[in-house]
PDB file of N, CA, C and O in Angstrom:
ATOM      1  N   MET A   1      68.830  -6.030  89.212  1.00  0.00           N
ATOM      2  CA  MET A   1      68.625  -6.039  90.649  1.00  0.00           C
ATOM      3  C   MET A   1      69.894  -6.543  91.314  1.00  0.00           C
ATOM      4  O   MET A   1      70.483  -7.516  90.877  1.00  0.00           O
ATOM      5  N   LYS A   2      70.306  -5.868  92.372  1.00  0.00           N
ATOM      6  CA  LYS A   2      71.487  -6.307  93.104  1.00  0.00           C
ATOM      7  C   LYS A   2      71.217  -7.647  93.755  1.00  0.00           C
ATOM      8  O   LYS A   2      70.099  -7.962  94.110  1.00  0.00           O
ATOM      9  N   GLN A   3      72.256  -8.426  93.899  1.00  0.00           N
ATOM     10  CA  GLN A   3      72.101  -9.713  94.560  1.00  0.00           C
ATOM     11  C   GLN A   3      72.287  -9.528  96.062  1.00  0.00           C
ATOM     12  O   GLN A   3      73.229  -8.890  96.517  1.00  0.00           O
ATOM     13  N   TYR A   4      71.369 -10.049  96.826  1.00  0.00           N
ATOM     14  CA  TYR A   4      71.433  -9.998  98.276  1.00  0.00           C
ATOM     15  C   TYR A   4      71.335 -11.416  98.803  1.00  0.00           C
ATOM     16  O   TYR A   4      70.762 -12.280  98.165  1.00  0.00           O
ATOM     17  N   LYS A   5      71.880 -11.636  99.965  1.00  0.00           N
ATOM     18  CA  LYS A   5      71.742 -12.933 100.618  1.00  0.00           C
ATOM     19  C   LYS A   5      70.420 -12.911 101.364  1.00  0.00           C
ATOM     20  O   LYS A   5      70.373 -12.660 102.567  1.00  0.00           O
ATOM     21  N   ILE A   6      69.350 -13.119 100.638  1.00  0.00           N
ATOM     22  CA  ILE A   6      68.012 -13.032 101.208  1.00  0.00           C
ATOM     23  C   ILE A   6      67.848 -14.071 102.300  1.00  0.00           C
ATOM     24  O   ILE A   6      68.051 -15.255 102.092  1.00  0.00           O
ATOM     25  N   GLY A   7      67.477 -13.598 103.475  1.00  0.00           N
ATOM     26  CA  GLY A   7      67.232 -14.494 104.591  1.00  0.00           C
ATOM     27  C   GLY A   7      68.475 -14.994 105.285  1.00  0.00           C
ATOM     28  O   GLY A   7      68.383 -15.651 106.310  1.00  0.00           O
ATOM     29  N   TYR A   8      69.646 -14.711 104.750  1.00  0.00           N
ATOM     30  CA  TYR A   8      70.890 -15.239 105.324  1.00  0.00           C
ATOM     31  C   TYR A   8      71.054 -14.834 106.784  1.00  0.00           C
ATOM     32  O   TYR A   8      71.370 -15.655 107.629  1.00  0.00           O
ATOM     33  N   THR A   9      70.827 -13.556 107.071  1.00  0.00           N
ATOM     34  CA  THR A   9      70.991 -13.107 108.449  1.00  0.00           C
ATOM     35  C   THR A   9      69.666 -12.821 109.135  1.00  0.00           C
ATOM     36  O   THR A   9      69.603 -12.789 110.354  1.00  0.00           O
ATOM     37  N   THR A  10      68.616 -12.601 108.372  1.00  0.00           N
ATOM     38  CA  THR A  10      67.349 -12.202 108.976  1.00  0.00           C
ATOM     39  C   THR A  10      66.355 -13.340 109.095  1.00  0.00           C
ATOM     40  O   THR A  10      65.424 -13.266 109.889  1.00  0.00           O
ATOM     41  N   GLY A  11      66.492 -14.361 108.284  1.00  0.00           N
ATOM     42  CA  GLY A  11      65.515 -15.436 108.264  1.00  0.00           C
ATOM     43  C   GLY A  11      64.243 -15.065 107.516  1.00  0.00           C
ATOM     44  O   GLY A  11      63.300 -15.832 107.493  1.00  0.00           O
ATOM     45  N   VAL A  12      64.236 -13.887 106.891  1.00  0.00           N
ATOM     46  CA  VAL A  12      63.061 -13.429 106.143  1.00  0.00           C
ATOM     47  C   VAL A  12      63.280 -13.720 104.667  1.00  0.00           C
ATOM     48  O   VAL A  12      64.280 -13.323 104.093  1.00  0.00           O
ATOM     49  N   TYR A  13      62.343 -14.432 104.091  1.00  0.00           N
ATOM     50  CA  TYR A  13      62.488 -14.813 102.691  1.00  0.00           C
ATOM     51  C   TYR A  13      61.414 -14.201 101.804  1.00  0.00           C
ATOM     52  O   TYR A  13      61.291 -14.555 100.655  1.00  0.00           O
ATOM     53  N   ASP A  14      60.624 -13.293 102.344  1.00  0.00           N
ATOM     54  CA  ASP A  14      59.574 -12.637 101.572  1.00  0.00           C
ATOM     55  C   ASP A  14      59.752 -11.130 101.655  1.00  0.00           C
ATOM     56  O   ASP A  14      60.311 -10.610 102.614  1.00  0.00           O
ATOM     57  N   MET A  15      59.249 -10.441 100.634  1.00  0.00           N
ATOM     58  CA  MET A  15      59.206  -8.989 100.641  1.00  0.00           C
ATOM     59  C   MET A  15      57.744  -8.590 100.605  1.00  0.00           C
ATOM     60  O   MET A  15      56.941  -9.253  99.938  1.00  0.00           O
ATOM     61  N   PHE A  16      57.386  -7.539 101.316  1.00  0.00           N
ATOM     62  CA  PHE A  16      56.011  -7.056 101.348  1.00  0.00           C
ATOM     63  C   PHE A  16      55.952  -5.719 100.640  1.00  0.00           C
ATOM     64  O   PHE A  16      56.807  -4.862 100.851  1.00  0.00           O
ATOM     65  N   HIS A  17      54.934  -5.566  99.774  1.00  0.00           N
ATOM     66  CA  HIS A  17      54.836  -4.353  98.979  1.00  0.00           C
ATOM     67  C   HIS A  17      53.377  -4.091  98.647  1.00  0.00           C
ATOM     68  O   HIS A  17      52.563  -5.011  98.618  1.00  0.00           O
ATOM     69  N   GLY A  18      53.064  -2.826  98.373  1.00  0.00           N
ATOM     70  CA  GLY A  18      51.702  -2.465  97.995  1.00  0.00           C
ATOM     71  C   GLY A  18      51.276  -3.133  96.700  1.00  0.00           C
ATOM     72  O   GLY A  18      52.076  -3.287  95.767  1.00  0.00           O
ATOM     73  N   ASP A  19      50.015  -3.550  96.631  1.00  0.00           N
ATOM     74  CA  ASP A  19      49.544  -4.318  95.472  1.00  0.00           C
ATOM     75  C   ASP A  19      49.388  -3.501  94.196  1.00  0.00           C
ATOM     76  O   ASP A  19      49.118  -4.061  93.136  1.00  0.00           O
ATOM     77  N   GLU A  20      49.603  -2.180  94.273  1.00  0.00           N
ATOM     78  CA  GLU A  20      49.533  -1.390  93.050  1.00  0.00           C
ATOM     79  C   GLU A  20      50.653  -1.742  92.070  1.00  0.00           C
ATOM     80  O   GLU A  20      50.576  -1.452  90.887  1.00  0.00           O
ATOM     81  N   TRP A  21      51.676  -2.420  92.559  1.00  0.00           N
ATOM     82  CA  TRP A  21      52.797  -2.820  91.708  1.00  0.00           C
ATOM     83  C   TRP A  21      52.634  -4.230  91.136  1.00  0.00           C
ATOM     84  O   TRP A  21      53.368  -4.610  90.223  1.00  0.00           O
ATOM     85  N   LYS A  22      51.698  -4.989  91.657  1.00  0.00           N
ATOM     86  CA  LYS A  22      51.513  -6.372  91.204  1.00  0.00           C
ATOM     87  C   LYS A  22      51.148  -6.396  89.716  1.00  0.00           C
ATOM     88  O   LYS A  22      50.297  -5.652  89.262  1.00  0.00           O
ATOM     89  N   GLY A  23      51.821  -7.253  88.982  1.00  0.00           N
ATOM     90  CA  GLY A  23      51.540  -7.417  87.562  1.00  0.00           C
ATOM     91  C   GLY A  23      52.305  -6.469  86.655  1.00  0.00           C
ATOM     92  O   GLY A  23      52.227  -6.586  85.434  1.00  0.00           O
ATOM     93  N   THR A  24      53.077  -5.544  87.238  1.00  0.00           N
ATOM     94  CA  THR A  24      53.877  -4.653  86.397  1.00  0.00           C
ATOM     95  C   THR A  24      55.105  -5.406  85.895  1.00  0.00           C
ATOM     96  O   THR A  24      55.549  -6.391  86.501  1.00  0.00           O
ATOM     97  N   GLU A  25      55.651  -4.949  84.805  1.00  0.00           N
ATOM     98  CA  GLU A  25      56.825  -5.606  84.233  1.00  0.00           C
ATOM     99  C   GLU A  25      57.973  -5.648  85.246  1.00  0.00           C
ATOM    100  O   GLU A  25      58.629  -6.677  85.422  1.00  0.00           O
ATOM    101  N   LEU A  26      58.177  -4.543  85.940  1.00  0.00           N
ATOM    102  CA  LEU A  26      59.251  -4.463  86.921  1.00  0.00           C
ATOM    103  C   LEU A  26      59.096  -5.521  88.010  1.00  0.00           C
ATOM    104  O   LEU A  26      60.027  -6.275  88.305  1.00  0.00           O
ATOM    105  N   TYR A  27      57.902  -5.609  88.597  1.00  0.00           N
ATOM    106  CA  TYR A  27      57.701  -6.542  89.697  1.00  0.00           C
ATOM    107  C   TYR A  27      57.537  -7.978  89.231  1.00  0.00           C
ATOM    108  O   TYR A  27      57.861  -8.912  89.968  1.00  0.00           O
ATOM    109  N   ASN A  28      57.093  -8.187  88.018  1.00  0.00           N
ATOM    110  CA  ASN A  28      57.106  -9.550  87.462  1.00  0.00           C
ATOM    111  C   ASN A  28      58.545 -10.047  87.372  1.00  0.00           C
ATOM    112  O   ASN A  28      58.831 -11.206  87.692  1.00  0.00           O
ATOM    113  N   ASN A  29      59.454  -9.151  86.961  1.00  0.00           N
ATOM    114  CA  ASN A  29      60.876  -9.521  86.900  1.00  0.00           C
ATOM    115  C   ASN A  29      61.440  -9.763  88.292  1.00  0.00           C
ATOM    116  O   ASN A  29      62.200 -10.710  88.499  1.00  0.00           O
ATOM    117  N   TYR A  30      61.077  -8.916  89.244  1.00  0.00           N
ATOM    118  CA  TYR A  30      61.537  -9.120  90.620  1.00  0.00           C
ATOM    119  C   TYR A  30      61.053 -10.469  91.159  1.00  0.00           C
ATOM    120  O   TYR A  30      61.805 -11.185  91.815  1.00  0.00           O
ATOM    121  N   GLU A  31      59.806 -10.808  90.884  1.00  0.00           N
ATOM    122  CA  GLU A  31      59.267 -12.086  91.360  1.00  0.00           C
ATOM    123  C   GLU A  31      60.083 -13.252  90.826  1.00  0.00           C
ATOM    124  O   GLU A  31      60.376 -14.197  91.561  1.00  0.00           O
ATOM    125  N   LYS A  32      60.464 -13.191  89.555  1.00  0.00           N
ATOM    126  CA  LYS A  32      61.274 -14.257  88.961  1.00  0.00           C
ATOM    127  C   LYS A  32      62.640 -14.338  89.634  1.00  0.00           C
ATOM    128  O   LYS A  32      63.126 -15.429  89.935  1.00  0.00           O
ATOM    129  N   GLU A  33      63.254 -13.173  89.877  1.00  0.00           N
ATOM    130  CA  GLU A  33      64.573 -13.161  90.519  1.00  0.00           C
ATOM    131  C   GLU A  33      64.493 -13.638  91.968  1.00  0.00           C
ATOM    132  O   GLU A  33      65.359 -14.394  92.423  1.00  0.00           O
ATOM    133  N   PHE A  34      63.469 -13.214  92.684  1.00  0.00           N
ATOM    134  CA  PHE A  34      63.296 -13.660  94.062  1.00  0.00           C
ATOM    135  C   PHE A  34      63.124 -15.171  94.118  1.00  0.00           C
ATOM    136  O   PHE A  34      63.644 -15.833  95.014  1.00  0.00           O
ATOM    137  N   ALA A  35      62.370 -15.706  93.172  1.00  0.00           N
ATOM    138  CA  ALA A  35      62.100 -17.143  93.146  1.00  0.00           C
ATOM    139  C   ALA A  35      63.393 -17.952  93.038  1.00  0.00           C
ATOM    140  O   ALA A  35      63.471 -19.067  93.557  1.00  0.00           O
ATOM    141  N   LEU A  36      64.404 -17.401  92.397  1.00  0.00           N
ATOM    142  CA  LEU A  36      65.696 -18.086  92.295  1.00  0.00           C
ATOM    143  C   LEU A  36      66.304 -18.352  93.674  1.00  0.00           C
ATOM    144  O   LEU A  36      67.098 -19.263  93.844  1.00  0.00           O
ATOM    145  N   TYR A  37      65.920 -17.541  94.654  1.00  0.00           N
ATOM    146  CA  TYR A  37      66.453 -17.659  96.010  1.00  0.00           C
ATOM    147  C   TYR A  37      65.437 -18.245  96.981  1.00  0.00           C
ATOM    148  O   TYR A  37      65.645 -18.231  98.192  1.00  0.00           O
ATOM    149  N   GLY A  38      64.319 -18.712  96.451  1.00  0.00           N
ATOM    150  CA  GLY A  38      63.284 -19.281  97.301  1.00  0.00           C
ATOM    151  C   GLY A  38      62.461 -18.222  98.016  1.00  0.00           C
ATOM    152  O   GLY A  38      61.802 -18.509  99.010  1.00  0.00           O
ATOM    153  N   ALA A  39      62.514 -16.991  97.530  1.00  0.00           N
ATOM    154  CA  ALA A  39      61.785 -15.889  98.152  1.00  0.00           C
ATOM    155  C   ALA A  39      60.615 -15.478  97.271  1.00  0.00           C
ATOM    156  O   ALA A  39      60.551 -15.849  96.100  1.00  0.00           O
ATOM    157  N   LYS A  40      59.696 -14.721  97.843  1.00  0.00           N
ATOM    158  CA  LYS A  40      58.555 -14.242  97.067  1.00  0.00           C
ATOM    159  C   LYS A  40      58.145 -12.864  97.561  1.00  0.00           C
ATOM    160  O   LYS A  40      58.572 -12.412  98.613  1.00  0.00           O
ATOM    161  N   ILE A  41      57.334 -12.205  96.764  1.00  0.00           N
ATOM    162  CA  ILE A  41      56.796 -10.898  97.118  1.00  0.00           C
ATOM    163  C   ILE A  41      55.348 -11.091  97.518  1.00  0.00           C
ATOM    164  O   ILE A  41      54.561 -11.674  96.780  1.00  0.00           O
ATOM    165  N   GLU A  42      55.020 -10.618  98.710  1.00  0.00           N
ATOM    166  CA  GLU A  42      53.638 -10.648  99.197  1.00  0.00           C
ATOM    167  C   GLU A  42      53.064  -9.257  98.989  1.00  0.00           C
ATOM    168  O   GLU A  42      53.646  -8.261  99.437  1.00  0.00           O
ATOM    169  N   TYR A  43      51.945  -9.172  98.282  1.00  0.00           N
ATOM    170  CA  TYR A  43      51.339  -7.880  97.983  1.00  0.00           C
ATOM    171  C   TYR A  43      50.222  -7.584  98.976  1.00  0.00           C
ATOM    172  O   TYR A  43      49.369  -8.427  99.232  1.00  0.00           O
ATOM    173  N   LEU A  44      50.250  -6.379  99.517  1.00  0.00           N
ATOM    174  CA  LEU A  44      49.257  -5.951 100.496  1.00  0.00           C
ATOM    175  C   LEU A  44      48.309  -4.942  99.861  1.00  0.00           C
ATOM    176  O   LEU A  44      48.741  -4.043  99.139  1.00  0.00           O
ATOM    177  N   SER A  45      47.038  -5.075 100.150  1.00  0.00           N
ATOM    178  CA  SER A  45      46.030  -4.161  99.621  1.00  0.00           C
ATOM    179  C   SER A  45      46.136  -2.798 100.302  1.00  0.00           C
ATOM    180  O   SER A  45      46.522  -2.688 101.466  1.00  0.00           O
ATOM    181  N   HIS A  46      45.742  -1.783  99.557  1.00  0.00           N
ATOM    182  CA  HIS A  46      45.701  -0.419 100.076  1.00  0.00           C
ATOM    183  C   HIS A  46      44.691  -0.344 101.218  1.00  0.00           C
ATOM    184  O   HIS A  46      43.628  -0.963 101.163  1.00  0.00           O
ATOM    185  N   THR A  47      45.040   0.396 102.256  1.00  0.00           N
ATOM    186  CA  THR A  47      44.146   0.570 103.395  1.00  0.00           C
ATOM    187  C   THR A  47      43.703   2.027 103.445  1.00  0.00           C
ATOM    188  O   THR A  47      44.516   2.923 103.665  1.00  0.00           O
ATOM    189  N   ASP A  48      42.421   2.284 103.211  1.00  0.00           N
ATOM    190  CA  ASP A  48      41.894   3.648 103.266  1.00  0.00           C
ATOM    191  C   ASP A  48      42.124   4.255 104.632  1.00  0.00           C
ATOM    192  O   ASP A  48      41.983   3.597 105.662  1.00  0.00           O
ATOM    193  N   GLY A  49      42.502   5.521 104.638  1.00  0.00           N
ATOM    194  CA  GLY A  49      42.678   6.238 105.893  1.00  0.00           C
ATOM    195  C   GLY A  49      44.057   6.090 106.509  1.00  0.00           C
ATOM    196  O   GLY A  49      44.331   6.686 107.543  1.00  0.00           O
ATOM    197  N   ILE A  50      44.943   5.302 105.897  1.00  0.00           N
ATOM    198  CA  ILE A  50      46.299   5.123 106.411  1.00  0.00           C
ATOM    199  C   ILE A  50      47.258   5.852 105.473  1.00  0.00           C
ATOM    200  O   ILE A  50      47.284   5.595 104.274  1.00  0.00           O
ATOM    201  N   SER A  51      48.019   6.759 106.010  1.00  0.00           N
ATOM    202  CA  SER A  51      48.971   7.541 105.227  1.00  0.00           C
ATOM    203  C   SER A  51      50.386   7.200 105.668  1.00  0.00           C
ATOM    204  O   SER A  51      50.775   7.504 106.803  1.00  0.00           O
ATOM    205  N   SER A  52      51.156   6.584 104.791  1.00  0.00           N
ATOM    206  CA  SER A  52      52.540   6.253 105.146  1.00  0.00           C
ATOM    207  C   SER A  52      53.352   7.525 105.338  1.00  0.00           C
ATOM    208  O   SER A  52      54.254   7.578 106.170  1.00  0.00           O
ATOM    209  N   SER A  53      53.008   8.585 104.600  1.00  0.00           N
ATOM    210  CA  SER A  53      53.709   9.866 104.774  1.00  0.00           C
ATOM    211  C   SER A  53      53.461  10.420 106.170  1.00  0.00           C
ATOM    212  O   SER A  53      54.390  10.893 106.840  1.00  0.00           O
ATOM    213  N   LEU A  54      52.222  10.378 106.634  1.00  0.00           N
ATOM    214  CA  LEU A  54      51.890  10.860 107.968  1.00  0.00           C
ATOM    215  C   LEU A  54      52.558   9.997 109.038  1.00  0.00           C
ATOM    216  O   LEU A  54      53.084  10.517 110.034  1.00  0.00           O
ATOM    217  N   LEU A  55      52.572   8.692 108.839  1.00  0.00           N
ATOM    218  CA  LEU A  55      53.240   7.802 109.795  1.00  0.00           C
ATOM    219  C   LEU A  55      54.724   8.127 109.901  1.00  0.00           C
ATOM    220  O   LEU A  55      55.274   8.217 110.998  1.00  0.00           O
ATOM    221  N   ARG A  56      55.389   8.298 108.749  1.00  0.00           N
ATOM    222  CA  ARG A  56      56.813   8.647 108.757  1.00  0.00           C
ATOM    223  C   ARG A  56      57.036   9.970 109.475  1.00  0.00           C
ATOM    224  O   ARG A  56      57.974  10.123 110.261  1.00  0.00           O
ATOM    225  N   GLU A  57      56.159  10.941 109.199  1.00  0.00           N
ATOM    226  CA  GLU A  57      56.282  12.257 109.828  1.00  0.00           C
ATOM    227  C   GLU A  57      56.171  12.135 111.352  1.00  0.00           C
ATOM    228  O   GLU A  57      56.990  12.698 112.090  1.00  0.00           O
ATOM    229  N   LYS A  58      55.205  11.380 111.818  1.00  0.00           N
ATOM    230  CA  LYS A  58      55.009  11.221 113.258  1.00  0.00           C
ATOM    231  C   LYS A  58      56.165  10.465 113.908  1.00  0.00           C
ATOM    232  O   LYS A  58      56.575  10.783 115.026  1.00  0.00           O
ATOM    233  N   LEU A  59      56.707   9.488 113.200  1.00  0.00           N
ATOM    234  CA  LEU A  59      57.803   8.696 113.761  1.00  0.00           C
ATOM    235  C   LEU A  59      59.099   9.488 113.845  1.00  0.00           C
ATOM    236  O   LEU A  59      59.963   9.173 114.674  1.00  0.00           O
ATOM    237  N   THR A  60      59.246  10.498 113.005  1.00  0.00           N
ATOM    238  CA  THR A  60      60.491  11.268 113.007  1.00  0.00           C
ATOM    239  C   THR A  60      60.387  12.558 113.811  1.00  0.00           C
ATOM    240  O   THR A  60      61.367  13.267 113.940  1.00  0.00           O
ATOM    241  N   GLU A  61      59.205  12.847 114.387  1.00  0.00           N
ATOM    242  CA  GLU A  61      59.063  14.030 115.239  1.00  0.00           C
ATOM    243  C   GLU A  61      59.911  13.865 116.496  1.00  0.00           C
ATOM    244  O   GLU A  61      60.010  12.775 117.036  1.00  0.00           O
ATOM    245  N   LYS A  62      60.466  14.964 116.948  1.00  0.00           N
ATOM    246  CA  LYS A  62      61.297  14.902 118.163  1.00  0.00           C
ATOM    247  C   LYS A  62      60.570  15.510 119.321  1.00  0.00           C
ATOM    248  O   LYS A  62      59.729  16.294 119.268  1.00  0.00           O
TER     249      LYS A  62
END
Protein backbone atom coordinates (compact mmCIF):
# COMPACT_ATOMS: atom_id res chain seq x y z
CA MET A 1 0.00 0.00 0.00
CA LYS A 2 1.31 3.44 -0.87
CA GLN A 3 2.09 5.69 2.04
CA TYR A 4 -0.15 8.73 2.33
CA LYS A 5 -0.18 11.54 4.85
CA ILE A 6 -3.55 10.48 6.19
CA GLY A 7 -5.39 13.43 7.64
CA TYR A 8 -2.47 15.79 7.04
CA THR A 9 -4.45 18.14 4.84
CA THR A 10 -8.00 16.86 5.21
CA GLY A 11 -8.30 16.12 8.91
CA VAL A 12 -9.91 12.79 7.99
CA TYR A 13 -8.37 9.80 9.68
CA ASP A 14 -10.88 7.12 8.70
CA MET A 15 -11.77 5.38 5.46
CA PHE A 16 -15.32 4.23 4.70
CA HIS A 17 -15.93 1.09 2.70
CA GLY A 18 -18.62 -1.51 2.06
CA ASP A 19 -18.71 -4.27 4.68
CA GLU A 20 -18.40 -7.01 2.07
CA TRP A 21 -14.63 -6.50 2.36
CA LYS A 22 -14.48 -6.76 6.16
CA GLY A 23 -12.44 -9.73 7.33
CA THR A 24 -10.71 -10.33 4.00
CA GLU A 25 -6.96 -10.78 4.00
CA LEU A 26 -6.52 -7.61 1.95
CA TYR A 27 -8.54 -5.40 4.28
CA ASN A 28 -7.15 -7.00 7.43
CA ASN A 29 -3.74 -5.89 6.13
CA TYR A 30 -5.05 -2.41 5.33
CA GLU A 31 -6.47 -2.12 8.85
CA LYS A 32 -3.06 -2.92 10.32
CA GLU A 33 -1.34 -0.36 8.08
CA PHE A 34 -3.94 2.31 8.79
CA ALA A 35 -3.54 1.72 12.52
CA LEU A 36 0.14 2.70 12.21
CA TYR A 37 -1.11 6.21 11.35
CA GLY A 38 -3.91 6.32 13.89
CA ALA A 39 -6.51 5.73 11.18
CA LYS A 40 -9.16 3.05 10.80
CA ILE A 41 -11.59 1.65 8.27
CA GLU A 42 -15.28 2.07 9.00
CA TYR A 43 -17.40 -0.55 7.27
CA LEU A 44 -20.87 0.37 6.04
CA SER A 45 -23.65 -2.15 5.51
CA HIS A 46 -25.19 -2.67 2.09
CA THR A 47 -28.33 -0.62 1.52
CA ASP A 48 -31.01 -2.34 -0.58
CA GLY A 49 -32.32 -0.23 -3.43
CA ILE A 50 -29.22 2.00 -3.65
CA SER A 51 -27.11 1.60 -6.77
CA SER A 52 -23.72 3.32 -6.79
CA SER A 53 -23.58 2.75 -10.56
CA LEU A 54 -26.89 4.57 -11.04
CA LEU A 55 -25.77 7.39 -8.74
CA ARG A 56 -22.52 7.83 -10.70
CA GLU A 57 -24.48 7.79 -13.96
CA LYS A 58 -26.88 10.48 -12.74
CA LEU A 59 -24.07 12.65 -11.36
CA THR A 60 -22.19 12.60 -14.65
CA GLU A 61 -25.20 13.37 -16.87
CA LYS A 62 -24.96 16.72 -18.62
